[in-house]
mmCIF file of C-alpha atoms in Angstrom:
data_model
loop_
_atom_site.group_PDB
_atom_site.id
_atom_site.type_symbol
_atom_site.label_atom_id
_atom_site.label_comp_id
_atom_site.label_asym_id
_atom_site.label_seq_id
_atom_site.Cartn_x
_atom_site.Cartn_y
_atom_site.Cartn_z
ATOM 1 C CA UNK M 1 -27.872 -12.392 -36.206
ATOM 2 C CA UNK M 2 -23.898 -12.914 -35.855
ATOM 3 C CA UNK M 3 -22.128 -15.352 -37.758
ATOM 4 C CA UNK M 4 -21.694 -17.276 -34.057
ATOM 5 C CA UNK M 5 -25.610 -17.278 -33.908
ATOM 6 C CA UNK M 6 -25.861 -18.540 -37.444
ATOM 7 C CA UNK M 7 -22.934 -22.009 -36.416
ATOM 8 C CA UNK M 8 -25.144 -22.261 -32.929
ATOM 9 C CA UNK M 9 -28.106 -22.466 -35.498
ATOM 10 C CA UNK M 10 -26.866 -24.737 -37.848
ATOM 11 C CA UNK M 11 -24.574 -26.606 -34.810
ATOM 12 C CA UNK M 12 -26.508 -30.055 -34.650
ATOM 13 C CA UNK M 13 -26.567 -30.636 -37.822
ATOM 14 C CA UNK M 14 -22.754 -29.774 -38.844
ATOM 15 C CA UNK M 15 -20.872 -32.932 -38.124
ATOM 16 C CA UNK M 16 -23.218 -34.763 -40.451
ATOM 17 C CA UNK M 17 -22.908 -32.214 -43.100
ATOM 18 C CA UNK M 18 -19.191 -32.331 -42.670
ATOM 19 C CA UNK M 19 -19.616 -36.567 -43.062
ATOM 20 C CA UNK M 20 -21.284 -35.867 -46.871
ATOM 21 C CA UNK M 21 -17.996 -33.406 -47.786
ATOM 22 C CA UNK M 22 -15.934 -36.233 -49.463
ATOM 23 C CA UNK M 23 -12.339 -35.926 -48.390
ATOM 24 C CA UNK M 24 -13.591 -33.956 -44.954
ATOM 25 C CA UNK M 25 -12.104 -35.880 -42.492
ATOM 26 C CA UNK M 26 -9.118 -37.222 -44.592
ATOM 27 C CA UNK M 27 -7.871 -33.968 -45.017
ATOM 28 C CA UNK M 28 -8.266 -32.678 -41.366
ATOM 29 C CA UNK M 29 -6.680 -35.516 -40.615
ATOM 30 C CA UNK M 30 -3.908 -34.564 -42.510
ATOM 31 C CA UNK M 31 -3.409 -31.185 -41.333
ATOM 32 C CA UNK M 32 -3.113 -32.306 -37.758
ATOM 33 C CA UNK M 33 -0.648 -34.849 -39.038
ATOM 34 C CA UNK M 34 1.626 -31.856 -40.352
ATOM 35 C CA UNK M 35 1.317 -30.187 -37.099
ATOM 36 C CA UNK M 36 2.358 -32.999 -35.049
ATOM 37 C CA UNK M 37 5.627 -33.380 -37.569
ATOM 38 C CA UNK M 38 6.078 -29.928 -36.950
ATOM 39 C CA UNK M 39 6.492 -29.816 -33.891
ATOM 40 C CA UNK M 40 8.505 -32.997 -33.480
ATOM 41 C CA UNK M 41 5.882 -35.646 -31.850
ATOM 42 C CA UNK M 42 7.115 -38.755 -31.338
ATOM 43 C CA UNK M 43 4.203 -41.069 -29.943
ATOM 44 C CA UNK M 44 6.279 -43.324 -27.136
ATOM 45 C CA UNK M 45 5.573 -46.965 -25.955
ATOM 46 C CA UNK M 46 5.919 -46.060 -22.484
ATOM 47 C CA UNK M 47 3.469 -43.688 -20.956
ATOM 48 C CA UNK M 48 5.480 -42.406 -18.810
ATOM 49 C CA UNK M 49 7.829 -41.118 -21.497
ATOM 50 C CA UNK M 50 4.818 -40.076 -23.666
ATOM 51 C CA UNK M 51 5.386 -36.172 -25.185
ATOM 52 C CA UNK M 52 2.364 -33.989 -23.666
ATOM 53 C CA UNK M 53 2.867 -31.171 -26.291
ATOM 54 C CA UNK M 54 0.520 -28.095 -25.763
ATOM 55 C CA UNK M 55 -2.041 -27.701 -28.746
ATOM 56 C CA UNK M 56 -4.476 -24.593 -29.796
ATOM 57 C CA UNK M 57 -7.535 -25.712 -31.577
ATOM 58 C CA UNK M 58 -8.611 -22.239 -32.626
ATOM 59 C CA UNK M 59 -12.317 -21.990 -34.311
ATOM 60 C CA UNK M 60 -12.517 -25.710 -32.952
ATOM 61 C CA UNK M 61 -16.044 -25.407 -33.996
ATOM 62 C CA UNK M 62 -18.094 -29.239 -32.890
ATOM 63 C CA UNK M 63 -14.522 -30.944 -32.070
ATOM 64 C CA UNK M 64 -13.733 -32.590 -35.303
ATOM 65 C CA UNK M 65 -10.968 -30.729 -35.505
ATOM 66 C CA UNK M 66 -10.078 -31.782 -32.313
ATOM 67 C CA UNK M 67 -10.411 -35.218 -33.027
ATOM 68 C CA UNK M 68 -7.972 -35.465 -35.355
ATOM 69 C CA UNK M 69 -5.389 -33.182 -33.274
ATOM 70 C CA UNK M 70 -5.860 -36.612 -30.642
ATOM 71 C CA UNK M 71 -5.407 -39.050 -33.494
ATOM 72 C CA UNK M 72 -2.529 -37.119 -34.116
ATOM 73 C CA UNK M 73 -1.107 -36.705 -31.304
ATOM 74 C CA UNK M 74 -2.448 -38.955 -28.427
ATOM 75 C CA UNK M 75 -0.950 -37.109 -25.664
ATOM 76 C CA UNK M 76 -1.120 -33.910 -26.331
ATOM 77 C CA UNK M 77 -3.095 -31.161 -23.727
ATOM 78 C CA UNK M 78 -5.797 -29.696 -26.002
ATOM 79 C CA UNK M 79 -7.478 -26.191 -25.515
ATOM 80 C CA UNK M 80 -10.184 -25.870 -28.146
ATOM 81 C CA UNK M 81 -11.772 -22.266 -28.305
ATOM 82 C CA UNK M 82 -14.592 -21.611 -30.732
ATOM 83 C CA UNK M 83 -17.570 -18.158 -30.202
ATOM 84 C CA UNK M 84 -20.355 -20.312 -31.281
ATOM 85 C CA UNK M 85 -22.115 -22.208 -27.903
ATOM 86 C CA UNK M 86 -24.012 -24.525 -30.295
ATOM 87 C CA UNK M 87 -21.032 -25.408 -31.916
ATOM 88 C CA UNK M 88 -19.069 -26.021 -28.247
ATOM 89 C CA UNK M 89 -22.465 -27.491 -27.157
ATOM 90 C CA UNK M 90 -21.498 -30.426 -29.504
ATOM 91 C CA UNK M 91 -18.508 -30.891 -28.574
ATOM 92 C CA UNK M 92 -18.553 -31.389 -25.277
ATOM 93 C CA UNK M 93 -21.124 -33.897 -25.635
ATOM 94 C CA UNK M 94 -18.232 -36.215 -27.292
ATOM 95 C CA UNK M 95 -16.212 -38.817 -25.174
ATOM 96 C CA UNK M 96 -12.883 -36.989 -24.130
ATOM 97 C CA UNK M 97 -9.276 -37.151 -22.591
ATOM 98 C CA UNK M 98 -9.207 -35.071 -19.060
ATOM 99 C CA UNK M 99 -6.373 -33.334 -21.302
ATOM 100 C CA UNK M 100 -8.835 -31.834 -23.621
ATOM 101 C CA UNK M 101 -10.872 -28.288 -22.758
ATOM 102 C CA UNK M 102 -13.175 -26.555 -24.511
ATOM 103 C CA UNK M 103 -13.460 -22.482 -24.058
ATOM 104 C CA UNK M 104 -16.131 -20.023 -25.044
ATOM 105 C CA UNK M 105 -14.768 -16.823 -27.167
ATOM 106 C CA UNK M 106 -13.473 -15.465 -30.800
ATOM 107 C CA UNK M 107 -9.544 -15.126 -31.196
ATOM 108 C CA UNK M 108 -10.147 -11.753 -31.369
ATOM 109 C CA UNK M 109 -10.503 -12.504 -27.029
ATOM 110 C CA UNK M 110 -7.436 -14.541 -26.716
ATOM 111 C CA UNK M 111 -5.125 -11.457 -25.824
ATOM 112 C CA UNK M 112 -7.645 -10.833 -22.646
ATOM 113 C CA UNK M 113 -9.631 -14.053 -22.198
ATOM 114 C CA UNK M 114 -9.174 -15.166 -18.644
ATOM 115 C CA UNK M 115 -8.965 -18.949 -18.824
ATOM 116 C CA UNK M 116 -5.479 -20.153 -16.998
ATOM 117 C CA UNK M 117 -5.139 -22.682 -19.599
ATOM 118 C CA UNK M 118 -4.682 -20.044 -22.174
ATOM 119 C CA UNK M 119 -1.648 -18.237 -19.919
ATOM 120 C CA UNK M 120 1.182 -21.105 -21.457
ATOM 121 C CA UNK M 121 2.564 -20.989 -24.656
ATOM 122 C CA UNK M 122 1.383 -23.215 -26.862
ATOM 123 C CA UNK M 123 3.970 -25.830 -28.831
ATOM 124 C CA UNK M 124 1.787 -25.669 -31.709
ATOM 125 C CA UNK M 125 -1.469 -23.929 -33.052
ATOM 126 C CA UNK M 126 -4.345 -25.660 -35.715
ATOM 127 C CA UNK M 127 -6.308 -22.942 -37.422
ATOM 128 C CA UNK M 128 -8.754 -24.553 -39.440
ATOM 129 C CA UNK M 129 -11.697 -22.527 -41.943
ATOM 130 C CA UNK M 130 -11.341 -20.214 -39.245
ATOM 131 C CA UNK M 131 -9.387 -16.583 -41.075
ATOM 132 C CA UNK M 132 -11.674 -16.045 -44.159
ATOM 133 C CA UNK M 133 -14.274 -15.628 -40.895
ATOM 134 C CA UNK M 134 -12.328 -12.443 -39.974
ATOM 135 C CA UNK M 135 -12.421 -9.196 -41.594
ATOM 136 C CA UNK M 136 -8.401 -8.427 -43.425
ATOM 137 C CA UNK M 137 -7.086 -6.248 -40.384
ATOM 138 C CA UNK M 138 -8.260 -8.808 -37.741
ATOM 139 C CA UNK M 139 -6.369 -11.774 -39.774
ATOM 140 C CA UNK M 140 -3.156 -9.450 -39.268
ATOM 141 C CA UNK M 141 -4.294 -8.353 -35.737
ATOM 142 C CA UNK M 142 -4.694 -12.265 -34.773
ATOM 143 C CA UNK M 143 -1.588 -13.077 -36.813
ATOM 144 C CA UNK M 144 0.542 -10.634 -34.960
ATOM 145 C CA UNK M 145 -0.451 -12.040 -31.502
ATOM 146 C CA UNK M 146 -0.323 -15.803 -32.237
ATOM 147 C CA UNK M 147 3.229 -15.101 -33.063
ATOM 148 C CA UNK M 148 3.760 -13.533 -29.602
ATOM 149 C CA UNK M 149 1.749 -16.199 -27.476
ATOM 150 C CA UNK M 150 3.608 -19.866 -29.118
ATOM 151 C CA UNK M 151 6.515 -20.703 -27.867
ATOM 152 C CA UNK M 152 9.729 -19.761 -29.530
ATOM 153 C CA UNK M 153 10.425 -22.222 -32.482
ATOM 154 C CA UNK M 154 6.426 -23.478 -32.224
ATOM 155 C CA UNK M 155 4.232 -24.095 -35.103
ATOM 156 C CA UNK M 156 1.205 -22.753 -36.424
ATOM 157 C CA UNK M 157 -1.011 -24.412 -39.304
ATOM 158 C CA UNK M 158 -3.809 -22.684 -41.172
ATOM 159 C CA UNK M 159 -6.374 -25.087 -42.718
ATOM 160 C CA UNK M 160 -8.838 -23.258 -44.990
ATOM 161 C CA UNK M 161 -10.245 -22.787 -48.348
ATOM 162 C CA UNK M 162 -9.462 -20.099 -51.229
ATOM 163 C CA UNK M 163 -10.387 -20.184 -55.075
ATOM 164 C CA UNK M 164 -9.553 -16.821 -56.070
ATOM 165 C CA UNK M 165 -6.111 -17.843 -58.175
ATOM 166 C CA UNK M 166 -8.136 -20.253 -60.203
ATOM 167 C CA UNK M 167 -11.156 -19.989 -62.363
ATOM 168 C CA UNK M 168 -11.699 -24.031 -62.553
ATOM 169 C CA UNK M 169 -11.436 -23.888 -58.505
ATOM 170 C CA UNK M 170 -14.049 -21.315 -58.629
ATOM 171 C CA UNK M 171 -16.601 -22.889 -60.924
ATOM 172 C CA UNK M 172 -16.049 -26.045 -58.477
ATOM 173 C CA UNK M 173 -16.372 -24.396 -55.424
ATOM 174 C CA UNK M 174 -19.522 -22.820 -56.811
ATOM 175 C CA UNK M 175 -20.865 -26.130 -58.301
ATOM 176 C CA UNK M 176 -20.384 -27.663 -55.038
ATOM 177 C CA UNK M 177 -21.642 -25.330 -52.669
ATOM 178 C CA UNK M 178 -24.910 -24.374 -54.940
ATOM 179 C CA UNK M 179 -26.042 -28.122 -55.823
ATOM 180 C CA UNK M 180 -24.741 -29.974 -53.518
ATOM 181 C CA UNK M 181 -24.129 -28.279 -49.965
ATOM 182 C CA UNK M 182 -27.084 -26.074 -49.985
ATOM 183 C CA UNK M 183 -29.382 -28.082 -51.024
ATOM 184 C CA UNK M 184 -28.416 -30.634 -48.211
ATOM 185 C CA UNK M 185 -28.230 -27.719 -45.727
ATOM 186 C CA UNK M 186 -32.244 -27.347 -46.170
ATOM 187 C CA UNK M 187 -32.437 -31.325 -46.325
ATOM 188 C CA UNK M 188 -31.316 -31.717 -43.105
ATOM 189 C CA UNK M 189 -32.453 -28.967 -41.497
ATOM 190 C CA UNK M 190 -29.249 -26.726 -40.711
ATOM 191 C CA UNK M 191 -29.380 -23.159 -41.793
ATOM 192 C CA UNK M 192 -28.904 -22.833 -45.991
ATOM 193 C CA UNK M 193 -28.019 -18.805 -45.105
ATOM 194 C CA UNK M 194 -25.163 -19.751 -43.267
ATOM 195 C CA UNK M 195 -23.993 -22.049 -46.049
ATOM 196 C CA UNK M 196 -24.687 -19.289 -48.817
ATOM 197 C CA UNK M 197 -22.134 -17.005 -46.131
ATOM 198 C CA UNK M 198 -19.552 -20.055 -46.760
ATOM 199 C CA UNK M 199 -19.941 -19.769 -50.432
ATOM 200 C CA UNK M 200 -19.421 -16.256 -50.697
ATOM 201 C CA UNK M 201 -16.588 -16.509 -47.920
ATOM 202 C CA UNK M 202 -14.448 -18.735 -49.920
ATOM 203 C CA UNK M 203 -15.014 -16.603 -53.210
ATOM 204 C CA UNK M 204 -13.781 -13.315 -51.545
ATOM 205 C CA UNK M 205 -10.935 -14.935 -49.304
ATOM 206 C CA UNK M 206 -7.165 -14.222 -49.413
ATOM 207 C CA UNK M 207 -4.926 -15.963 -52.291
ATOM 208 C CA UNK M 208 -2.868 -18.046 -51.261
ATOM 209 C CA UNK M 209 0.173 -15.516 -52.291
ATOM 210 C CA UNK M 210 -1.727 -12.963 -49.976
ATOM 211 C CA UNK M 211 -2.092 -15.069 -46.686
ATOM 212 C CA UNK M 212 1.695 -16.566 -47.116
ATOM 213 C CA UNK M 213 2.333 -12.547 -47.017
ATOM 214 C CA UNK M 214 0.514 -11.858 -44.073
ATOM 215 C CA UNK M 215 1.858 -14.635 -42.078
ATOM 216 C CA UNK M 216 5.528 -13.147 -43.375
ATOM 217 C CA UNK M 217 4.836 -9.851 -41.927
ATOM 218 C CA UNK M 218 3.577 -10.929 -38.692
ATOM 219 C CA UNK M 219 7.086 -12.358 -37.927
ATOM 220 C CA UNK M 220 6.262 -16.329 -39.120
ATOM 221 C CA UNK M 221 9.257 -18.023 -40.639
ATOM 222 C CA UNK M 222 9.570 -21.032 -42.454
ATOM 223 C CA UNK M 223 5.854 -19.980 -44.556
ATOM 224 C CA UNK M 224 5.034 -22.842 -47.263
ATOM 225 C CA UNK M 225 1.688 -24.268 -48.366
ATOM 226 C CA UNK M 226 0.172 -27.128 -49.750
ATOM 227 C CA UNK M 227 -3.026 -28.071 -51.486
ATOM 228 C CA UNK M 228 -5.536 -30.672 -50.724
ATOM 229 C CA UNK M 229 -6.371 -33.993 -52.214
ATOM 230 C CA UNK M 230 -8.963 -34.789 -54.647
ATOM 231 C CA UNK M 231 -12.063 -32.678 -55.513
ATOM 232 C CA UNK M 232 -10.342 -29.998 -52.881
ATOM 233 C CA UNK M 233 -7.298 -29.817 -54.972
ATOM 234 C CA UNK M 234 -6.680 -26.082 -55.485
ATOM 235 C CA UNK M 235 -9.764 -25.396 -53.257
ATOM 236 C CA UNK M 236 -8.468 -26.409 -49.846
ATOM 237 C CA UNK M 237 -5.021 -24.888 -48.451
ATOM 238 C CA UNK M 238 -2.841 -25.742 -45.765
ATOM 239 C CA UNK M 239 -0.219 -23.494 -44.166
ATOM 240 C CA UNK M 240 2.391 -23.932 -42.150
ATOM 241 C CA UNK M 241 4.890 -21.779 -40.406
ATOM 242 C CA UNK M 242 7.284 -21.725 -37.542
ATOM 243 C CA UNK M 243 7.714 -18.795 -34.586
ATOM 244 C CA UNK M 244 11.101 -17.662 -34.579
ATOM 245 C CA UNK M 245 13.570 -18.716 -31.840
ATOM 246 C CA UNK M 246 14.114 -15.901 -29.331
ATOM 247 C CA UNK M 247 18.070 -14.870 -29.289
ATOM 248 C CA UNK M 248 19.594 -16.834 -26.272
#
């Protein structure tokens, strides 16, 4: 079974799991916030005048991610892209803008994926717990081309969790994830393998000095990084870095 069949497994249950993760939503919500200051979004009282930025939600997984892009940014044309069908499944159920799509297929698709959609350049790019899913020479691989497809001066942000500079963010990861997450994974009847895959994914993902290199030598300027609030504090990481302007 792929890791897309084990989210398609798991799929109707996520969201609520997601809802029991304290700080969840807060800090998703945060993220997009970043991205939307990145790239200069200005919400305007006059719809007419409203900014319609372009926005990847890569590894958009059920759409919460995607929710919090719109609460972001109102007005912005959404293309969420995720491999797992259960996962997509869920979101499209949800009450959307005609702005906001939802595609089947990995990143490791985007360079040939056929959707039109997915032809303009992007103004900014959300990646959230979506690298420590690849193996090391597909982050740079998918790096590399995100650099190439937003447009010149765009943004990307990388939302996603990594413990291995810190043994008290390991012990809480671990605490976490063994009695809390799951437990509740078998409680509510999602997949606990999948969950035990998360655990281990986190443990064995890049530093936060090793991902701020990769996104350097893919050709990303401007690379900084922040941690998250509360129990996520040296857990959760957020990245952000800018495309270079093309010389005029």
């Amino acid at each position: 079974m792929t890791l897309s069949d084990a989210f398609t497994r798991s799929a109707r249950r996520y969201d609520l799991l997601t809802w029991l993760n304290p700080g969840y939503g807060r800090e998703l919500r945060d993220a997009a916030e970043d991205l939307a200051a990145g790239i200069g979004y200005r919400a305007a009282t006059d719809p007419d005048q409203a900014p319609s930025p372009r926005i990847w939600d890569l590894g958009c997984g059920s759409g919460l991610s995607t929710r919090a892009l719109l609460r972001a940014m109102p007005t912005a044309r959404i293309v969420g892209l995720d491999s797992s069908a259960g996962m997509l499944e869920q979101a499209r159920i949800k009450s959307w803008p005609s702005t906001t799509q939802f595609l089947l297929g990995g990143v490791e698709e985007l360079p040939t994926h056929p959707e039109p959609a997915l032809e303009e350049q992007p103004d900014g790019i959300l990646a959230a717990y979506l690298f420590r899913n690849l193996a090391p020479d597909a982050r740079d691989a998918t790096l590399a081309h995100l650099s190439t497809r937003l447009r010149p001066g765009g943004r990307l942000l990388v939302h996603d969790y990594s413990v291995s500079e810190s043994l008290r963010a390991r012990i809480v990861w671990s605490l976490v994830c063994r009695l809390i997450v799951i437990p509740l994974s078998r409680i509510v009847g999602a997949d606990p393998g999948l969950h035990r895959y998360l655990w281990r994914s986190v443990r064995e993902n890049d530093s936060t000095v090793r991902f701020r290199r990769r996104l350097l030598e893919a050709g990303f300027e401007d690379v900084a990084v922040r941690t998250g609030r509360g129990w996520h504090r040296g857990i959760l990481h957020t990245y952000t870095a800018r495309r270079s302007e093309e010389p005029t």
